[in-house]
Amino acid sequence: MFNSEKYQSVLAQVSKYQARLVVVSKTQPIESLKAAHAAGVRVMAENRVQELLSRYEALPKDIEWHLIGHLQTNKVKYIAPFVACIHSVDSLGLLQEINKRATQHQRVIPCLLQMHIAEEESKFGLNLTELEDLLQNPVLKTLSHVKIIGLMGMGTLTEDREKTHSEFRFLKQCYDRVRSMYHGQIFEWRELSMGMSGDFDLALAEGSTMVRVGSLLF
Ligand SMILES: *Cc1c(COP(=O)(O)O)cnc(C)c1O
């Protein structure tokens, strides 16, 4: 069940840093999401398109829905009408498809570029070279219905807090670098999405502006 006391205490901690708390509702039963809404939660995130859709349909319309998991190009059309933020963009092709669908719905969709900062092998996320290649691509100038608002990353799943800490520090350095170097219509650098249940305190200390917290709140 949703633990609203825990939510209030995490929210207080996050607010001290003027950051935002994104409540990760994935895998939780719909009743728990309704309880979260009743307790005041208005920003929720799912990692799969199908769940994002069904929960958007089942819950009150004043909730801002974020996608935090891998997004396949052929599924962008389902979420384009309503998604408030996509944290997991890691290719130009995906960005182009989001732009196309956003245009059809006369929306501008805020996107974060996902970086791979963890030690674990992953097909998803960009390294710094790939990130900069993407940011330098002239095609970006033609995309009028997406905004690149920041970076997202996940630390290694480990008990070693110092390791997680240095990964967050690295992501913050990347963020500061691209923010100072890349300007233009498509950029609106303002979010650094890092930190989950086990490490959001470290992430806040390193400059996170959005923490994505799930299991700790339920
Ligand atoms: C599941 C998930 C979270 C939340 O993880 P918790 O440990 O449950 O807080 C955050 N970000 C992403 C990308 C996730 O998939």
PDB file of C-alpha atoms and ligand atoms in Angstrom:
ATOM      1  CA  MET A   1       0.000   0.000   0.000  1.00  0.00           C
ATOM      2  CA  PHE A   2       1.032   3.610  -0.472  1.00  0.00           C
ATOM      3  CA  ASN A   3       2.807   4.928   2.618  1.00  0.00           C
ATOM      4  CA  SER A   4       1.823   8.575   2.833  1.00  0.00           C
ATOM      5  CA  GLU A   5       3.984   9.288   5.905  1.00  0.00           C
ATOM      6  CA  LYS A   6       7.018   8.044   4.041  1.00  0.00           C
ATOM      7  CA  TYR A   7       5.940  10.120   1.043  1.00  0.00           C
ATOM      8  CA  GLN A   8       5.705  13.262   3.175  1.00  0.00           C
ATOM      9  CA  SER A   9       9.146  12.700   4.654  1.00  0.00           C
ATOM     10  CA  VAL A  10      10.786  12.023   1.272  1.00  0.00           C
ATOM     11  CA  LEU A  11       8.945  15.010  -0.209  1.00  0.00           C
ATOM     12  CA  ALA A  12      10.267  17.248   2.578  1.00  0.00           C
ATOM     13  CA  GLN A  13      13.812  16.064   1.932  1.00  0.00           C
ATOM     14  CA  VAL A  14      13.493  16.563  -1.830  1.00  0.00           C
ATOM     15  CA  SER A  15      11.933  20.014  -1.394  1.00  0.00           C
ATOM     16  CA  LYS A  16      14.884  21.153   0.689  1.00  0.00           C
ATOM     17  CA  TYR A  17      16.945  20.828  -2.476  1.00  0.00           C
ATOM     18  CA  GLN A  18      14.233  22.457  -4.605  1.00  0.00           C
ATOM     19  CA  ALA A  19      14.058  19.209  -6.557  1.00  0.00           C
ATOM     20  CA  ARG A  20      11.000  17.287  -7.717  1.00  0.00           C
ATOM     21  CA  LEU A  21       9.778  13.913  -6.533  1.00  0.00           C
ATOM     22  CA  VAL A  22       8.561  11.612  -9.304  1.00  0.00           C
ATOM     23  CA  VAL A  23       6.612   8.724  -7.804  1.00  0.00           C
ATOM     24  CA  VAL A  24       7.423   5.508  -9.672  1.00  0.00           C
ATOM     25  CA  SER A  25       4.184   3.557  -9.702  1.00  0.00           C
ATOM     26  CA  LYS A  26       5.334   0.594 -11.810  1.00  0.00           C
ATOM     27  CA  THR A  27       4.189  -2.850 -10.602  1.00  0.00           C
ATOM     28  CA  GLN A  28       1.951  -1.333  -7.898  1.00  0.00           C
ATOM     29  CA  PRO A  29      -1.767  -2.201  -7.867  1.00  0.00           C
ATOM     30  CA  ILE A  30      -4.152   0.486  -9.086  1.00  0.00           C
ATOM     31  CA  GLU A  31      -5.635   0.885  -5.566  1.00  0.00           C
ATOM     32  CA  SER A  32      -2.218   1.971  -4.301  1.00  0.00           C
ATOM     33  CA  LEU A  33      -2.008   4.558  -7.067  1.00  0.00           C
ATOM     34  CA  LYS A  34      -5.420   5.898  -6.118  1.00  0.00           C
ATOM     35  CA  ALA A  35      -4.241   6.144  -2.516  1.00  0.00           C
ATOM     36  CA  ALA A  36      -1.144   8.015  -3.719  1.00  0.00           C
ATOM     37  CA  HIS A  37      -3.328  10.429  -5.656  1.00  0.00           C
ATOM     38  CA  ALA A  38      -5.548  10.943  -2.606  1.00  0.00           C
ATOM     39  CA  ALA A  39      -2.414  11.742  -0.600  1.00  0.00           C
ATOM     40  CA  GLY A  40      -1.537  14.489  -3.069  1.00  0.00           C
ATOM     41  CA  VAL A  41       0.780  12.789  -5.580  1.00  0.00           C
ATOM     42  CA  ARG A  42       0.480  14.434  -9.005  1.00  0.00           C
ATOM     43  CA  VAL A  43       3.612  13.180 -10.786  1.00  0.00           C
ATOM     44  CA  MET A  44       3.842   9.465 -11.522  1.00  0.00           C
ATOM     45  CA  ALA A  45       6.129   7.371 -13.694  1.00  0.00           C
ATOM     46  CA  GLU A  46       5.960   4.010 -15.401  1.00  0.00           C
ATOM     47  CA  ASN A  47       8.681   2.127 -17.242  1.00  0.00           C
ATOM     48  CA  ARG A  48       6.471   0.422 -19.830  1.00  0.00           C
ATOM     49  CA  VAL A  49       4.222   1.956 -22.442  1.00  0.00           C
ATOM     50  CA  GLN A  50       1.314  -0.439 -21.916  1.00  0.00           C
ATOM     51  CA  GLU A  51       1.162   0.274 -18.172  1.00  0.00           C
ATOM     52  CA  LEU A  52       1.571   3.992 -18.705  1.00  0.00           C
ATOM     53  CA  LEU A  53      -1.452   3.928 -21.001  1.00  0.00           C
ATOM     54  CA  SER A  54      -3.741   1.820 -18.862  1.00  0.00           C
ATOM     55  CA  ARG A  55      -2.953   3.789 -15.717  1.00  0.00           C
ATOM     56  CA  TYR A  56      -3.386   7.098 -17.462  1.00  0.00           C
ATOM     57  CA  GLU A  57      -6.834   5.909 -18.483  1.00  0.00           C
ATOM     58  CA  ALA A  58      -7.749   4.574 -15.040  1.00  0.00           C
ATOM     59  CA  LEU A  59      -6.626   7.511 -12.899  1.00  0.00           C
ATOM     60  CA  PRO A  60      -7.685  11.167 -12.529  1.00  0.00           C
ATOM     61  CA  LYS A  61      -6.537  13.462 -15.320  1.00  0.00           C
ATOM     62  CA  ASP A  62      -4.659  15.884 -13.100  1.00  0.00           C
ATOM     63  CA  ILE A  63      -1.695  13.497 -12.886  1.00  0.00           C
ATOM     64  CA  GLU A  64       1.459  14.260 -14.858  1.00  0.00           C
ATOM     65  CA  TRP A  65       2.724  10.985 -16.401  1.00  0.00           C
ATOM     66  CA  HIS A  66       6.419  10.350 -17.074  1.00  0.00           C
ATOM     67  CA  LEU A  67       7.949   7.469 -18.987  1.00  0.00           C
ATOM     68  CA  ILE A  68      11.213   6.261 -17.439  1.00  0.00           C
ATOM     69  CA  GLY A  69      11.840   2.961 -19.268  1.00  0.00           C
ATOM     70  CA  HIS A  70      13.075   2.038 -22.715  1.00  0.00           C
ATOM     71  CA  LEU A  71      10.813   3.296 -25.489  1.00  0.00           C
ATOM     72  CA  GLN A  72      10.504   1.565 -28.849  1.00  0.00           C
ATOM     73  CA  THR A  73       9.958   3.823 -31.821  1.00  0.00           C
ATOM     74  CA  ASN A  74       6.764   2.026 -32.859  1.00  0.00           C
ATOM     75  CA  LYS A  75       5.157   2.739 -29.462  1.00  0.00           C
ATOM     76  CA  VAL A  76       5.664   6.494 -29.330  1.00  0.00           C
ATOM     77  CA  LYS A  77       2.272   7.083 -30.960  1.00  0.00           C
ATOM     78  CA  TYR A  78       0.396   5.620 -27.984  1.00  0.00           C
ATOM     79  CA  ILE A  79       1.814   8.004 -25.402  1.00  0.00           C
ATOM     80  CA  ALA A  80       2.330  11.133 -27.524  1.00  0.00           C
ATOM     81  CA  PRO A  81      -1.132  12.579 -26.758  1.00  0.00           C
ATOM     82  CA  PHE A  82      -0.548  12.859 -23.014  1.00  0.00           C
ATOM     83  CA  VAL A  83       2.957  12.004 -21.785  1.00  0.00           C
ATOM     84  CA  ALA A  84       4.420  14.887 -19.744  1.00  0.00           C
ATOM     85  CA  CYS A  85       8.071  13.867 -19.942  1.00  0.00           C
ATOM     86  CA  ILE A  86      10.133  11.052 -21.485  1.00  0.00           C
ATOM     87  CA  HIS A  87      13.279  10.314 -19.433  1.00  0.00           C
ATOM     88  CA  SER A  88      14.700   7.557 -21.621  1.00  0.00           C
ATOM     89  CA  VAL A  89      15.559   9.008 -25.028  1.00  0.00           C
ATOM     90  CA  ASP A  90      18.794   7.549 -26.351  1.00  0.00           C
ATOM     91  CA  SER A  91      18.759   7.908 -30.123  1.00  0.00           C
ATOM     92  CA  LEU A  92      18.143  10.456 -32.834  1.00  0.00           C
ATOM     93  CA  GLY A  93      15.613   8.152 -34.502  1.00  0.00           C
ATOM     94  CA  LEU A  94      13.539   8.047 -31.355  1.00  0.00           C
ATOM     95  CA  LEU A  95      13.708  11.813 -30.963  1.00  0.00           C
ATOM     96  CA  GLN A  96      12.554  12.239 -34.575  1.00  0.00           C
ATOM     97  CA  GLU A  97       9.610   9.913 -34.030  1.00  0.00           C
ATOM     98  CA  ILE A  98       8.623  11.733 -30.811  1.00  0.00           C
ATOM     99  CA  ASN A  99       8.807  15.001 -32.751  1.00  0.00           C
ATOM    100  CA  LYS A 100       6.603  13.611 -35.515  1.00  0.00           C
ATOM    101  CA  ARG A 101       3.920  12.330 -33.142  1.00  0.00           C
ATOM    102  CA  ALA A 102       4.045  15.462 -30.990  1.00  0.00           C
ATOM    103  CA  THR A 103       3.489  17.530 -34.119  1.00  0.00           C
ATOM    104  CA  GLN A 104       0.381  15.503 -34.973  1.00  0.00           C
ATOM    105  CA  HIS A 105      -1.000  16.299 -31.526  1.00  0.00           C
ATOM    106  CA  GLN A 106       0.151  19.934 -31.595  1.00  0.00           C
ATOM    107  CA  ARG A 107       2.242  19.361 -28.511  1.00  0.00           C
ATOM    108  CA  VAL A 108       5.840  19.950 -27.513  1.00  0.00           C
ATOM    109  CA  ILE A 109       7.122  16.943 -25.565  1.00  0.00           C
ATOM    110  CA  PRO A 110       9.878  17.475 -22.962  1.00  0.00           C
ATOM    111  CA  CYS A 111      12.589  14.812 -23.240  1.00  0.00           C
ATOM    112  CA  LEU A 112      15.627  13.788 -21.232  1.00  0.00           C
ATOM    113  CA  LEU A 113      18.577  12.029 -22.809  1.00  0.00           C
ATOM    114  CA  GLN A 114      19.465   8.851 -20.967  1.00  0.00           C
ATOM    115  CA  MET A 115      23.117   8.234 -20.197  1.00  0.00           C
ATOM    116  CA  HIS A 116      24.625   4.904 -19.303  1.00  0.00           C
ATOM    117  CA  ILE A 117      26.639   5.582 -16.145  1.00  0.00           C
ATOM    118  CA  ALA A 118      26.414   2.211 -14.374  1.00  0.00           C
ATOM    119  CA  GLU A 119      28.936  -0.574 -14.481  1.00  0.00           C
ATOM    120  CA  GLU A 120      26.365  -3.147 -15.619  1.00  0.00           C
ATOM    121  CA  GLU A 121      26.147  -3.898 -19.312  1.00  0.00           C
ATOM    122  CA  SER A 122      23.094  -2.314 -20.857  1.00  0.00           C
ATOM    123  CA  LYS A 123      21.793  -1.813 -24.354  1.00  0.00           C
ATOM    124  CA  PHE A 124      20.239   1.447 -23.248  1.00  0.00           C
ATOM    125  CA  GLY A 125      21.745   4.841 -22.606  1.00  0.00           C
ATOM    126  CA  LEU A 126      24.473   6.904 -24.213  1.00  0.00           C
ATOM    127  CA  ASN A 127      28.085   7.379 -23.239  1.00  0.00           C
ATOM    128  CA  LEU A 128      29.538  10.902 -23.310  1.00  0.00           C
ATOM    129  CA  THR A 129      30.836  10.577 -26.881  1.00  0.00           C
ATOM    130  CA  GLU A 130      27.498   9.303 -28.175  1.00  0.00           C
ATOM    131  CA  LEU A 131      25.695  12.031 -26.255  1.00  0.00           C
ATOM    132  CA  GLU A 132      27.798  14.766 -27.834  1.00  0.00           C
ATOM    133  CA  ASP A 133      27.457  13.238 -31.308  1.00  0.00           C
ATOM    134  CA  LEU A 134      23.718  13.387 -30.870  1.00  0.00           C
ATOM    135  CA  LEU A 135      23.761  16.944 -29.528  1.00  0.00           C
ATOM    136  CA  GLN A 136      25.844  18.101 -32.501  1.00  0.00           C
ATOM    137  CA  ASN A 137      23.605  16.524 -35.107  1.00  0.00           C
ATOM    138  CA  PRO A 138      22.248  19.251 -37.439  1.00  0.00           C
ATOM    139  CA  VAL A 139      18.913  17.415 -37.650  1.00  0.00           C
ATOM    140  CA  LEU A 140      18.135  18.597 -34.104  1.00  0.00           C
ATOM    141  CA  LYS A 141      17.550  22.107 -35.441  1.00  0.00           C
ATOM    142  CA  THR A 142      14.614  20.838 -37.493  1.00  0.00           C
ATOM    143  CA  LEU A 143      12.756  19.309 -34.546  1.00  0.00           C
ATOM    144  CA  SER A 144      10.222  21.882 -33.434  1.00  0.00           C
ATOM    145  CA  HIS A 145       7.976  19.723 -31.235  1.00  0.00           C
ATOM    146  CA  VAL A 146      10.446  18.287 -28.742  1.00  0.00           C
ATOM    147  CA  LYS A 147      12.489  20.033 -26.059  1.00  0.00           C
ATOM    148  CA  ILE A 148      15.631  18.476 -24.670  1.00  0.00           C
ATOM    149  CA  ILE A 149      15.371  19.513 -21.044  1.00  0.00           C
ATOM    150  CA  GLY A 150      18.087  17.426 -19.404  1.00  0.00           C
ATOM    151  CA  LEU A 151      19.802  14.137 -18.692  1.00  0.00           C
ATOM    152  CA  MET A 152      18.766  10.963 -16.903  1.00  0.00           C
ATOM    153  CA  GLY A 153      20.902   8.167 -15.500  1.00  0.00           C
ATOM    154  CA  MET A 154      20.814   5.170 -13.197  1.00  0.00           C
ATOM    155  CA  GLY A 155      23.641   4.202 -10.889  1.00  0.00           C
ATOM    156  CA  THR A 156      25.017   0.683 -10.544  1.00  0.00           C
ATOM    157  CA  LEU A 157      22.896  -1.629  -8.419  1.00  0.00           C
ATOM    158  CA  THR A 158      25.335  -1.930  -5.531  1.00  0.00           C
ATOM    159  CA  GLU A 159      25.755  -1.556  -1.773  1.00  0.00           C
ATOM    160  CA  ASP A 160      28.869   0.475  -2.497  1.00  0.00           C
ATOM    161  CA  ARG A 161      27.618   4.021  -1.903  1.00  0.00           C
ATOM    162  CA  GLU A 162      30.911   5.566  -2.889  1.00  0.00           C
ATOM    163  CA  LYS A 163      30.617   3.967  -6.322  1.00  0.00           C
ATOM    164  CA  THR A 164      27.079   5.277  -6.812  1.00  0.00           C
ATOM    165  CA  HIS A 165      28.219   8.651  -5.549  1.00  0.00           C
ATOM    166  CA  SER A 166      30.997   8.893  -8.133  1.00  0.00           C
ATOM    167  CA  GLU A 167      28.627   7.836 -10.924  1.00  0.00           C
ATOM    168  CA  PHE A 168      26.231  10.629  -9.944  1.00  0.00           C
ATOM    169  CA  ARG A 169      29.120  13.056  -9.783  1.00  0.00           C
ATOM    170  CA  PHE A 170      30.084  12.024 -13.312  1.00  0.00           C
ATOM    171  CA  LEU A 171      26.532  12.483 -14.613  1.00  0.00           C
ATOM    172  CA  LYS A 172      26.405  15.948 -13.047  1.00  0.00           C
ATOM    173  CA  GLN A 173      29.676  16.845 -14.782  1.00  0.00           C
ATOM    174  CA  CYS A 174      28.248  15.688 -18.110  1.00  0.00           C
ATOM    175  CA  TYR A 175      25.122  17.748 -17.435  1.00  0.00           C
ATOM    176  CA  ASP A 176      27.115  20.891 -16.608  1.00  0.00           C
ATOM    177  CA  ARG A 177      29.236  20.362 -19.710  1.00  0.00           C
ATOM    178  CA  VAL A 178      26.388  19.967 -22.211  1.00  0.00           C
ATOM    179  CA  ARG A 179      24.392  22.710 -20.558  1.00  0.00           C
ATOM    180  CA  SER A 180      27.219  25.173 -21.061  1.00  0.00           C
ATOM    181  CA  MET A 181      27.989  24.032 -24.621  1.00  0.00           C
ATOM    182  CA  TYR A 182      24.730  23.336 -26.388  1.00  0.00           C
ATOM    183  CA  HIS A 183      22.302  26.160 -26.996  1.00  0.00           C
ATOM    184  CA  GLY A 184      19.460  26.591 -29.426  1.00  0.00           C
ATOM    185  CA  GLN A 185      15.774  26.256 -29.963  1.00  0.00           C
ATOM    186  CA  ILE A 186      15.569  22.584 -29.007  1.00  0.00           C
ATOM    187  CA  PHE A 187      17.473  22.947 -25.723  1.00  0.00           C
ATOM    188  CA  GLU A 188      15.942  24.029 -22.451  1.00  0.00           C
ATOM    189  CA  TRP A 189      18.415  22.560 -19.950  1.00  0.00           C
ATOM    190  CA  ARG A 190      16.783  22.434 -16.535  1.00  0.00           C
ATOM    191  CA  GLU A 191      16.514  18.832 -15.292  1.00  0.00           C
ATOM    192  CA  LEU A 192      18.949  16.245 -14.040  1.00  0.00           C
ATOM    193  CA  SER A 193      16.969  13.080 -13.352  1.00  0.00           C
ATOM    194  CA  MET A 194      18.927  10.853 -10.983  1.00  0.00           C
ATOM    195  CA  GLY A 195      18.282   8.998  -7.731  1.00  0.00           C
ATOM    196  CA  MET A 196      15.947   6.149  -6.781  1.00  0.00           C
ATOM    197  CA  SER A 197      14.763   4.611  -3.478  1.00  0.00           C
ATOM    198  CA  GLY A 198      18.217   3.488  -2.348  1.00  0.00           C
ATOM    199  CA  ASP A 199      20.296   6.455  -3.434  1.00  0.00           C
ATOM    200  CA  PHE A 200      18.150   9.567  -3.839  1.00  0.00           C
ATOM    201  CA  ASP A 201      19.906  11.260  -0.911  1.00  0.00           C
ATOM    202  CA  LEU A 202      23.253  10.963  -2.720  1.00  0.00           C
ATOM    203  CA  ALA A 203      21.653  12.161  -5.947  1.00  0.00           C
ATOM    204  CA  LEU A 204      20.206  15.254  -4.268  1.00  0.00           C
ATOM    205  CA  ALA A 205      23.566  16.074  -2.741  1.00  0.00           C
ATOM    206  CA  GLU A 206      25.107  15.866  -6.235  1.00  0.00           C
ATOM    207  CA  GLY A 207      22.595  18.183  -7.861  1.00  0.00           C
ATOM    208  CA  SER A 208      19.666  16.036  -8.963  1.00  0.00           C
ATOM    209  CA  THR A 209      16.552  18.045  -9.814  1.00  0.00           C
ATOM    210  CA  MET A 210      14.235  15.042 -10.193  1.00  0.00           C
ATOM    211  CA  VAL A 211      14.396  11.877  -8.143  1.00  0.00           C
ATOM    212  CA  ARG A 212      12.444   8.806  -9.277  1.00  0.00           C
ATOM    213  CA  VAL A 213      11.339   6.946  -6.164  1.00  0.00           C
ATOM    214  CA  GLY A 214       9.183   3.823  -6.188  1.00  0.00           C
ATOM    215  CA  SER A 215       9.529   0.897  -3.787  1.00  0.00           C
ATOM    216  CA  LEU A 216      10.381   3.026  -0.751  1.00  0.00           C
ATOM    217  CA  LEU A 217       6.938   4.693  -0.910  1.00  0.00           C
ATOM    218  CA  PHE A 218       4.812   1.570  -1.206  1.00  0.00           C
TER     219      PHE A 218
HETATM  220  C1  LIG B   1      12.006   1.238 -11.155  1.00  0.00           C
HETATM  221  C2  LIG B   1      12.725   2.451 -11.521  1.00  0.00           C
HETATM  222  C3  LIG B   1      12.916   3.485 -10.579  1.00  0.00           C
HETATM  223  C4  LIG B   1      12.453   3.395  -9.138  1.00  0.00           C
HETATM  224  O1  LIG B   1      13.163   2.414  -8.443  1.00  0.00           O
HETATM  225  P1  LIG B   1      12.919   2.174  -6.877  1.00  0.00           P
HETATM  226  O2  LIG B   1      14.156   1.473  -6.442  1.00  0.00           O
HETATM  227  O3  LIG B   1      11.699   1.323  -6.784  1.00  0.00           O
HETATM  228  O4  LIG B   1      12.766   3.489  -6.233  1.00  0.00           O
HETATM  229  C5  LIG B   1      13.567   4.630 -11.013  1.00  0.00           C
HETATM  230  N1  LIG B   1      14.002   4.761 -12.270  1.00  0.00           N
HETATM  231  C6  LIG B   1      13.840   3.805 -13.191  1.00  0.00           C
HETATM  232  C7  LIG B   1      14.350   4.039 -14.576  1.00  0.00           C
HETATM  233  C8  LIG B   1      13.208   2.619 -12.853  1.00  0.00           C
HETATM  234  O5  LIG B   1      13.047   1.666 -13.778  1.00  0.00           O
END
